[in-house]
PDB file of C-alpha atoms in Angstrom:
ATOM      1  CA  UNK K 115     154.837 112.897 103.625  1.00 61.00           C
ATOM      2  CA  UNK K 116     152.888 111.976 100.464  1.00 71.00           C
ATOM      3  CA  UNK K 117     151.444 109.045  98.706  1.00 75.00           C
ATOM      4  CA  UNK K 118     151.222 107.873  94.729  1.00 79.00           C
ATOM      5  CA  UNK K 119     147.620 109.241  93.848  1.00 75.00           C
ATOM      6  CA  UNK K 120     147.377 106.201  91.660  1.00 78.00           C
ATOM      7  CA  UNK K 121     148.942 103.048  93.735  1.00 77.00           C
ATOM      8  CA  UNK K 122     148.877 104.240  96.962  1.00 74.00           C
ATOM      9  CA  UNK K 123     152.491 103.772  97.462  1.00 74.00           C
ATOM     10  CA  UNK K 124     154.746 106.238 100.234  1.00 77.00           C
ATOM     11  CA  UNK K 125     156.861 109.138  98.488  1.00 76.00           C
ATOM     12  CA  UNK K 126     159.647 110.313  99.101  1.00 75.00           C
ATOM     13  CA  UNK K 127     160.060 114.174  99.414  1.00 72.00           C
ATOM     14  CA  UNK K 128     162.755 114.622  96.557  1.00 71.00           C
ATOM     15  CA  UNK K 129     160.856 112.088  94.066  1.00 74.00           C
ATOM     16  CA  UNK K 130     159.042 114.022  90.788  1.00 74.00           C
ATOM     17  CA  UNK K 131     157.473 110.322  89.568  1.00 77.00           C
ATOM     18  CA  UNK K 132     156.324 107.399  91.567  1.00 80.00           C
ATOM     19  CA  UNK K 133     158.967 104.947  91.240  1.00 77.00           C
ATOM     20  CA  UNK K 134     156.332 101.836  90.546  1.00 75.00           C
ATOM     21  CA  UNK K 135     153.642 103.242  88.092  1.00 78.00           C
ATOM     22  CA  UNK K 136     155.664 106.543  86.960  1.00 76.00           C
ATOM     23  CA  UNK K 137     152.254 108.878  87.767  1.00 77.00           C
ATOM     24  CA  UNK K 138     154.090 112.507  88.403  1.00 75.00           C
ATOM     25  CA  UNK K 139     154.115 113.721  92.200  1.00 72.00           C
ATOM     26  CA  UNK K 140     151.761 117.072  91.650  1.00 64.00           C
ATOM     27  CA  UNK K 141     152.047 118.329  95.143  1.00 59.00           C
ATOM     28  CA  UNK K 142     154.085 121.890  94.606  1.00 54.00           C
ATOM     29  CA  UNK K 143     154.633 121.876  98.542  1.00 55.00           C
ATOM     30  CA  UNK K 144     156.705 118.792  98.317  1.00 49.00           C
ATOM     31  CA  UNK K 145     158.515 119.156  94.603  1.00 48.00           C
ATOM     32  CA  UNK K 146     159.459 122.489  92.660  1.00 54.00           C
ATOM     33  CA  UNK K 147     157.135 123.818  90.433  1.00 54.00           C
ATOM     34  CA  UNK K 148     159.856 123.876  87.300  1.00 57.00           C
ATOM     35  CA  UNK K 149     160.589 120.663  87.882  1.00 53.00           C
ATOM     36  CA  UNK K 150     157.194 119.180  87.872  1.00 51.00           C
ATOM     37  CA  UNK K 151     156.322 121.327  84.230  1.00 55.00           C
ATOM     38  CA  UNK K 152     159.245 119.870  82.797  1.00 57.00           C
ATOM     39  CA  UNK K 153     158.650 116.121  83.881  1.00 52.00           C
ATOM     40  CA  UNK K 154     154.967 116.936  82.650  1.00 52.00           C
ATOM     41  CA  UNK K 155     155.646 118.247  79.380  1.00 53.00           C
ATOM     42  CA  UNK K 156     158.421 115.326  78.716  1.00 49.00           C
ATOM     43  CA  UNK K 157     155.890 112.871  79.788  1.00 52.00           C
ATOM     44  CA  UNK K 158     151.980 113.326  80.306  1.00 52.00           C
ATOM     45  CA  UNK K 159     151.194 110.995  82.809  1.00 52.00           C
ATOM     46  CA  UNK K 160     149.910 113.062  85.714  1.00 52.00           C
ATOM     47  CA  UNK K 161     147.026 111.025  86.113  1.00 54.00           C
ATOM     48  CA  UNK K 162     146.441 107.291  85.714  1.00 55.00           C
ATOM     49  CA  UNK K 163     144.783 107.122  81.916  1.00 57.00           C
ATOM     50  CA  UNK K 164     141.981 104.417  83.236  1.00 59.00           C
ATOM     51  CA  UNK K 165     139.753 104.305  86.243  1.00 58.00           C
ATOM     52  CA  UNK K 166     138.792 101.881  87.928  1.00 53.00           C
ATOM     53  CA  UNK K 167     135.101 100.902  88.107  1.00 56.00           C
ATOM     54  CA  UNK K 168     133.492  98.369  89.952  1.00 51.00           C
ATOM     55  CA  UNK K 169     131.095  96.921  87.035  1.00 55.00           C
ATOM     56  CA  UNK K 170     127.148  97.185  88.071  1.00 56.00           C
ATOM     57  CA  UNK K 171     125.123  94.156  88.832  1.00 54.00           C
ATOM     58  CA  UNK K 172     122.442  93.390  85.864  1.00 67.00           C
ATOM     59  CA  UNK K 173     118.822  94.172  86.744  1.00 66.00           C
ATOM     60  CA  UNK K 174     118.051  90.596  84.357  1.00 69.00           C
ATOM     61  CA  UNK K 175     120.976  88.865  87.418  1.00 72.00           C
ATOM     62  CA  UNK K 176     119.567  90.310  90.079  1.00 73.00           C
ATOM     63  CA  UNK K 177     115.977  89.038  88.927  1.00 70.00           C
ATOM     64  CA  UNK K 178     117.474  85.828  88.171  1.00 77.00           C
ATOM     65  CA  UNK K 179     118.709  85.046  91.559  1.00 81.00           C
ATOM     66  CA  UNK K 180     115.689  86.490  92.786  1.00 81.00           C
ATOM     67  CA  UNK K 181     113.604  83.826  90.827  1.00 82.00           C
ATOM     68  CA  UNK K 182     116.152  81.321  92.423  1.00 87.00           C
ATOM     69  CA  UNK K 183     115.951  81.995  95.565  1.00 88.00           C
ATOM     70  CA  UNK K 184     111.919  82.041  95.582  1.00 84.00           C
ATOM     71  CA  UNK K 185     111.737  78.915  93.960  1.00 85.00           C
ATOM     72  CA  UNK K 186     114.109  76.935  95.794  1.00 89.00           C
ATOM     73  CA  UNK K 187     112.040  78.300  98.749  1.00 88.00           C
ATOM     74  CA  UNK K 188     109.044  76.914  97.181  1.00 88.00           C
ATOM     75  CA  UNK K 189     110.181  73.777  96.857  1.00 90.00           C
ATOM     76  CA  UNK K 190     111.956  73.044  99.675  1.00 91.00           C
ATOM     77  CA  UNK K 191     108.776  74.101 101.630  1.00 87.00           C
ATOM     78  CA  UNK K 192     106.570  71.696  99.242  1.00 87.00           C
ATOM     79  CA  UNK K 193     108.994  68.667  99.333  1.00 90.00           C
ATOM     80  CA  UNK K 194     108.778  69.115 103.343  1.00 89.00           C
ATOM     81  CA  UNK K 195     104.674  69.266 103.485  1.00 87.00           C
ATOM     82  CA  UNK K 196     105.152  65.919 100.952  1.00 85.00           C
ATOM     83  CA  UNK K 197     107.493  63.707 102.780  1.00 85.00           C
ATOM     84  CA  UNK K 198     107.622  64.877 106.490  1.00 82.00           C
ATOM     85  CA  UNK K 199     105.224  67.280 107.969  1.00 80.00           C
ATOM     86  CA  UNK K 200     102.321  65.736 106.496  1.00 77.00           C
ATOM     87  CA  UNK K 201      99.527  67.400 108.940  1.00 77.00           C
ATOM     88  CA  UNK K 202      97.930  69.571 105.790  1.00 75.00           C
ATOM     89  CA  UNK K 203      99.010  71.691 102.915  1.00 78.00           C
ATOM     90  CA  UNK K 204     100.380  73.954 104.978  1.00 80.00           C
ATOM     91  CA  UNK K 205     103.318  74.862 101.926  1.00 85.00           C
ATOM     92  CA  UNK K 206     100.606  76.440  99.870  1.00 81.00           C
ATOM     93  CA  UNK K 207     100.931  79.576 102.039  1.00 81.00           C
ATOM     94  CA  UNK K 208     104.430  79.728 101.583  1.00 85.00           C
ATOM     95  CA  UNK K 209     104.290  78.742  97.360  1.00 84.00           C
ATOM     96  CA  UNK K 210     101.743  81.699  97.786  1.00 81.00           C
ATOM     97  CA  UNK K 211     104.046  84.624  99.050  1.00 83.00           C
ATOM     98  CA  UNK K 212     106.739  83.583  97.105  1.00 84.00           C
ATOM     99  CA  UNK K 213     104.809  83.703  94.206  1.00 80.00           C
ATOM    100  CA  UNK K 214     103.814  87.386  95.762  1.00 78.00           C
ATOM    101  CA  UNK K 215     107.067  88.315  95.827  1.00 79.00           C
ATOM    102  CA  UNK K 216     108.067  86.836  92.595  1.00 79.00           C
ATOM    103  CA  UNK K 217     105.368  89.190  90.394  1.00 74.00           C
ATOM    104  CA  UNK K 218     106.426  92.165  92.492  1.00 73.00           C
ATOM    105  CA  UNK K 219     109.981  92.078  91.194  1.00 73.00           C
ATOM    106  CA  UNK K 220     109.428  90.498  87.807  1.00 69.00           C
ATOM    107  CA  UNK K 221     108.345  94.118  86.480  1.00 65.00           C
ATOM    108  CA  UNK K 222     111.424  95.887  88.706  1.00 64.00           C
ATOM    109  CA  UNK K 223     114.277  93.388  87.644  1.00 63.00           C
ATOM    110  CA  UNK K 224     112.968  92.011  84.375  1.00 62.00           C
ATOM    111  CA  UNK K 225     109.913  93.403  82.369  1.00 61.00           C
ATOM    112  CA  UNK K 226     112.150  96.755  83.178  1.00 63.00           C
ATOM    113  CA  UNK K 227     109.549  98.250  80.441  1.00 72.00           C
ATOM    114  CA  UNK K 228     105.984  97.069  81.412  1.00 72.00           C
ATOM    115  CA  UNK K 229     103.116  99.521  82.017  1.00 80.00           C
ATOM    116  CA  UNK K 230     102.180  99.999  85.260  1.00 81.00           C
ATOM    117  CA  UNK K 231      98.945  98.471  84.316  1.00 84.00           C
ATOM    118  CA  UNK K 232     100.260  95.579  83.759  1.00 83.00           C
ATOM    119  CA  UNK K 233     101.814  95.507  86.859  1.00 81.00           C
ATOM    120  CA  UNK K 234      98.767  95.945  88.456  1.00 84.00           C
ATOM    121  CA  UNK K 235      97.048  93.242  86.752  1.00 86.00           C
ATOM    122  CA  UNK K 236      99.707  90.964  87.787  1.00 81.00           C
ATOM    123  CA  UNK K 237      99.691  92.123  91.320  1.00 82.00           C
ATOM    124  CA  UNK K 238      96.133  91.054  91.594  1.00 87.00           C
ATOM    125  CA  UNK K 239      96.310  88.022  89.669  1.00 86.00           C
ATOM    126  CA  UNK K 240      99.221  86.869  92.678  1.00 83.00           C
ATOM    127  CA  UNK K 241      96.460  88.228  95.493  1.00 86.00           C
ATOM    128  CA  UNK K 242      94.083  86.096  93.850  1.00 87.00           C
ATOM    129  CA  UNK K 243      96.272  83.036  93.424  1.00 84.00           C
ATOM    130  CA  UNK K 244      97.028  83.562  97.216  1.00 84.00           C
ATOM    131  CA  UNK K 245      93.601  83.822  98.433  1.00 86.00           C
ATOM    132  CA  UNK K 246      92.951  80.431  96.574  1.00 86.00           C
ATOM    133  CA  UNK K 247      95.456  78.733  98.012  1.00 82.00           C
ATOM    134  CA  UNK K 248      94.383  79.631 101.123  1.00 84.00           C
ATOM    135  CA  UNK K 249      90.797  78.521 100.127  1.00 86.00           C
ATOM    136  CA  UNK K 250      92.091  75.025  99.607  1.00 81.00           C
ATOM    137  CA  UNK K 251      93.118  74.479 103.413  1.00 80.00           C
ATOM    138  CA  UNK K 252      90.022  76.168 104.915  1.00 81.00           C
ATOM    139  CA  UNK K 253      86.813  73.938 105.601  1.00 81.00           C
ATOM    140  CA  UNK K 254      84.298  76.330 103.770  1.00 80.00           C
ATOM    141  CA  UNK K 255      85.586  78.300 100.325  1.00 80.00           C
ATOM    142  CA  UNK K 256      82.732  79.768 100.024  1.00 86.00           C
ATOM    143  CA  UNK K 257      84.386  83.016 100.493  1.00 88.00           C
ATOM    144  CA  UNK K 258      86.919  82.907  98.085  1.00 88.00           C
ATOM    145  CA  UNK K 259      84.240  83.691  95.013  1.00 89.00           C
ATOM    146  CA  UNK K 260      81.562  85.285  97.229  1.00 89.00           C
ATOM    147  CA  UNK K 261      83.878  87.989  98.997  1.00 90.00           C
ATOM    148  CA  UNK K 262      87.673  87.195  97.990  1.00 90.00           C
ATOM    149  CA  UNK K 263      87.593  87.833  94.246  1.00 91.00           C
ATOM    150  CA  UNK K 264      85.581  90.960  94.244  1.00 92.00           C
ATOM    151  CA  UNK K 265      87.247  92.619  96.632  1.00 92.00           C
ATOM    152  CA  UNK K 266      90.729  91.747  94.737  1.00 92.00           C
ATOM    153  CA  UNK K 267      88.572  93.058  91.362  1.00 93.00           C
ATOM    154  CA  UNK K 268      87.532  96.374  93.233  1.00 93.00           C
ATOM    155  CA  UNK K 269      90.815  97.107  94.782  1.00 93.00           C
ATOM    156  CA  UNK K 270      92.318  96.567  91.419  1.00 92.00           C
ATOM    157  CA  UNK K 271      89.897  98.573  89.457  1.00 93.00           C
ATOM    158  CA  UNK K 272      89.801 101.443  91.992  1.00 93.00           C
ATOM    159  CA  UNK K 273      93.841 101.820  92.124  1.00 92.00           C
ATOM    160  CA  UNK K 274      94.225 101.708  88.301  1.00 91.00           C
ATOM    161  CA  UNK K 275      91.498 104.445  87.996  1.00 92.00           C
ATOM    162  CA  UNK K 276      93.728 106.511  90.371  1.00 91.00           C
ATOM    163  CA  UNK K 277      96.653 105.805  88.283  1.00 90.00           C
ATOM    164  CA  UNK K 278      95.384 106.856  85.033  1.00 90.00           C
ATOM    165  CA  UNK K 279      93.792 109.956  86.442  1.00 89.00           C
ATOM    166  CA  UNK K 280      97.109 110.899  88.276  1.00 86.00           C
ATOM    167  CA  UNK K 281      99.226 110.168  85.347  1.00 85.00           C
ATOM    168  CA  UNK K 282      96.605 111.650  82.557  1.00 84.00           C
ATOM    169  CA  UNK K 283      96.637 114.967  84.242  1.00 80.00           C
ATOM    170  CA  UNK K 284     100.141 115.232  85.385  1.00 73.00           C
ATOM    171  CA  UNK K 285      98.909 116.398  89.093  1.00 70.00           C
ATOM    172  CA  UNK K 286     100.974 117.801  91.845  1.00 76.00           C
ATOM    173  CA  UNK K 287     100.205 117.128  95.806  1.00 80.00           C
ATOM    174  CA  UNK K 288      97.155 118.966  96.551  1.00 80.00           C
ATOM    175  CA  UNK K 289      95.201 116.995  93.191  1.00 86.00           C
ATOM    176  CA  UNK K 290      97.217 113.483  93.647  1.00 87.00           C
ATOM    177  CA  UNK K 291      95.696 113.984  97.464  1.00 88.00           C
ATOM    178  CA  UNK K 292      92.320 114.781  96.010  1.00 89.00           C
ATOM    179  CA  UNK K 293      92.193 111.852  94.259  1.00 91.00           C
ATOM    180  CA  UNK K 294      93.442 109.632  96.443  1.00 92.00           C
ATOM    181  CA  UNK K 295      91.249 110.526  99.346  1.00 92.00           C
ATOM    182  CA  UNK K 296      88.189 110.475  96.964  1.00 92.00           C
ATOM    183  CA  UNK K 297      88.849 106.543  96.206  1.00 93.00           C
ATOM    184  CA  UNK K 298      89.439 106.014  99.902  1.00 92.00           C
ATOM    185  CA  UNK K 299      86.415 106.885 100.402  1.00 93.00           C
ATOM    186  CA  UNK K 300      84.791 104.642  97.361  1.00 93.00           C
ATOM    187  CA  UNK K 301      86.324 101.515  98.686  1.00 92.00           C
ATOM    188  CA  UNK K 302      85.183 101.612 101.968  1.00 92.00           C
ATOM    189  CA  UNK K 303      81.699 101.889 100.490  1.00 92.00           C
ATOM    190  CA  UNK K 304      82.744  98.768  98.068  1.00 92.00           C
ATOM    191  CA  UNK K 305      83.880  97.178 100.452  1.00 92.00           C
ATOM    192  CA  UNK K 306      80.829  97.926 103.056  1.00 91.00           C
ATOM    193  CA  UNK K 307      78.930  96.545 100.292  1.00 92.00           C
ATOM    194  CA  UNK K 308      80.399  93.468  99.121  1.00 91.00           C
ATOM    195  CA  UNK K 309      80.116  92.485 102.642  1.00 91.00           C
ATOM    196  CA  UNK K 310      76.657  92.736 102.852  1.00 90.00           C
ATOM    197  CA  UNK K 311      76.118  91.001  99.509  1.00 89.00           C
ATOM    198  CA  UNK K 312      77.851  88.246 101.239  1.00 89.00           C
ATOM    199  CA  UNK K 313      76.701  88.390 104.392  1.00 88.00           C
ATOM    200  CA  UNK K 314      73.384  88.455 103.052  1.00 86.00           C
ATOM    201  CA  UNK K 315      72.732  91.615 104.847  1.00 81.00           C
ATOM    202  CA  UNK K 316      70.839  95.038 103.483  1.00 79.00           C
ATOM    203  CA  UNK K 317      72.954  97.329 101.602  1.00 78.00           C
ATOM    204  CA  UNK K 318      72.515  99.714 104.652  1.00 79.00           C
ATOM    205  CA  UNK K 319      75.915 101.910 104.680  1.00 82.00           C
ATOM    206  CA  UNK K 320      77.339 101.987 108.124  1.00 86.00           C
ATOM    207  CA  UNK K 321      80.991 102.114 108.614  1.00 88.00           C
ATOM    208  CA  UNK K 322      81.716 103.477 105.699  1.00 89.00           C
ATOM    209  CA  UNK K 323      79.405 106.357 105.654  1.00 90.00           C
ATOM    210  CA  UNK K 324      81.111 107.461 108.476  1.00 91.00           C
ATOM    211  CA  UNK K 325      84.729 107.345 106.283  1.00 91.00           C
ATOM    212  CA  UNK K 326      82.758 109.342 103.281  1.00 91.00           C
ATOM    213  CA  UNK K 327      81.893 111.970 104.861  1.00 92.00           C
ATOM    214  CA  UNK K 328      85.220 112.740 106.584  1.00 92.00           C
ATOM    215  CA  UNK K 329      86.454 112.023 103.092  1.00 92.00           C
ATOM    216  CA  UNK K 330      84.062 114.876 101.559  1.00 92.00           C
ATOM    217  CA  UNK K 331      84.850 117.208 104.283  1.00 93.00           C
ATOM    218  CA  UNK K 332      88.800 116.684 103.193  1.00 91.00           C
ATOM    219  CA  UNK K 333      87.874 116.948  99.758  1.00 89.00           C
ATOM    220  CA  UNK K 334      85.560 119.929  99.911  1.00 91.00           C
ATOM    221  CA  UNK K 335      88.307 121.763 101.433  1.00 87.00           C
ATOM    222  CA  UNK K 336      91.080 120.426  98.764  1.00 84.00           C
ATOM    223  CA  UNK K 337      88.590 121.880  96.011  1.00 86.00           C
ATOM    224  CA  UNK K 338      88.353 125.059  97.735  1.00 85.00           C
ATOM    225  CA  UNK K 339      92.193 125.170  97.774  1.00 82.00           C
ATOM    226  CA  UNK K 340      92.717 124.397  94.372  1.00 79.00           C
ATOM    227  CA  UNK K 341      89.990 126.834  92.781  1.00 82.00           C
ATOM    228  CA  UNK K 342      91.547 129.524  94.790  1.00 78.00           C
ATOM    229  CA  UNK K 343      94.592 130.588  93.069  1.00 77.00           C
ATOM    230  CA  UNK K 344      96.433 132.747  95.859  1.00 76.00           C
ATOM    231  CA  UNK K 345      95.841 130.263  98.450  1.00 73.00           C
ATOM    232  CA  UNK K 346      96.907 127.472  96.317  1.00 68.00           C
ATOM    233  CA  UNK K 347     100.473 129.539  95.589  1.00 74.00           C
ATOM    234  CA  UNK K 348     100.712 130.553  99.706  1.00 73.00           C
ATOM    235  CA  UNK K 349     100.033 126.541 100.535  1.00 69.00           C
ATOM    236  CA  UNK K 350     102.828 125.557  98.018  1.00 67.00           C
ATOM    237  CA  UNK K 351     104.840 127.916  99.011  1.00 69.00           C
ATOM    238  CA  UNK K 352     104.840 127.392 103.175  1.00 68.00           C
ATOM    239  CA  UNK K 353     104.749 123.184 101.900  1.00 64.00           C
ATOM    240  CA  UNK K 354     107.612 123.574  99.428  1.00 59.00           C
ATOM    241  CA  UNK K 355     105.896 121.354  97.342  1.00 54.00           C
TER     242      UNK K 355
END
């Protein structure tokens, strides 16, 4: 028993062409040889001439009912904080992550072509928006520009700097983990810092010493790997990396 490679359709043994779409039964177990050259060189329609694809969904769509989605979100949750739940403005949280979610896929479905950099920027310019939203239904805001902002500025500054050094020197696993524990390691001290600028304690470093020097210890022994050109090559070669 066969079937039409094109429509689908059931075959009979003794048929050379499928009697709806005339595609030419190419089984030789079913159909002689002879009599399948023949129908072929009469008429060259072994195969269907046009496939059929199932046409891909637009990045610029999918962004668009992205955008949709979001802001219907955002303003069903605001029209509800307006007219019935009227307890605070609770709908700024939500506005917020939507708006979260909104830069992180504006650069993936849309700005297909932005730098990274630019991505980043926008990233923290939605954190920030988000932590000042949250500000404005808190008693005391004082932390928003005392502890908020600079630890959105650090963050931002810190992961760019990894960026550019990972993309500047084109680095494989042992370097990208080099640098990556390295600026662990920075912003826990930023961070132990900022805290104590705010806090309005001295910039004794506790916590995060602690993190820097298991961070050096790491790093000492990445450096020792990399300047070591055999036991960079074995360590590649039992990672597969």
């Amino acid at each position: 028993m066969s079937y039409c490679v094109n429509c689908g359709v059931k075959l009979d043994q003794a048929l050379v062409k499928c009697p709806l779409c005339d595609v030419i039964v190419v089984n030789p177990a079913l159909v002689d040889p002879k009599i399948i050259l023949k129908a072929t060189s009469a008429d060259n329609n072994t195969f269907p001439k046009e496939s059929g694809t199932v046409e891909e969904v637009k990045r610029r769509d999918l962004g668009l009912l992205i955008s949709i989605i979001l802001g219907g979100a955002s303003i069903s949750a605001l029209l509800l904080n307006l007219f019935v739940f009227r307890g605070y403005w609770w709908s700024l949280l939500i506005i917020g992550i939507c708006l979260i979610l909104f830069f992180l896929a504006l650069p993936a479905f849309i700005l297909t072509k932005t730098p990274i950099y630019i991505r980043l920027l926008f990233n923290a310019a939605t954190a920030g928006l988000y932590l000042y939203f949250i500000s404005l239904i808190t008693p005391a805001s004082e932390w928003f520009t005392g502890l908020a902002l600079p630890l959105v500025f650090l963050f931002t500054v810190v992961i760019m700097i990894l960026v550019w050094l990972i993309r500047f020197f084109k680095t494989h696993l042992l370097t990208t983990a080099l640098f990556v524990i390295t600026a662990i390691s920075v912003l826990c001290v930023g961070i132990e810092m900022l805290i104590n600028r705010y806090t309005g304690n001295d910039f004794a470093l506790l916590w995060s010493a602690i993190v820097m020097t298991v961070c050096a210890v790491i790093d000492a022994g990445l450096i020792t790997v990399l300047s070591r050109r055999r036991l960079r090559d074995d360590i590649r070669k039992r990672l597969h990396f």
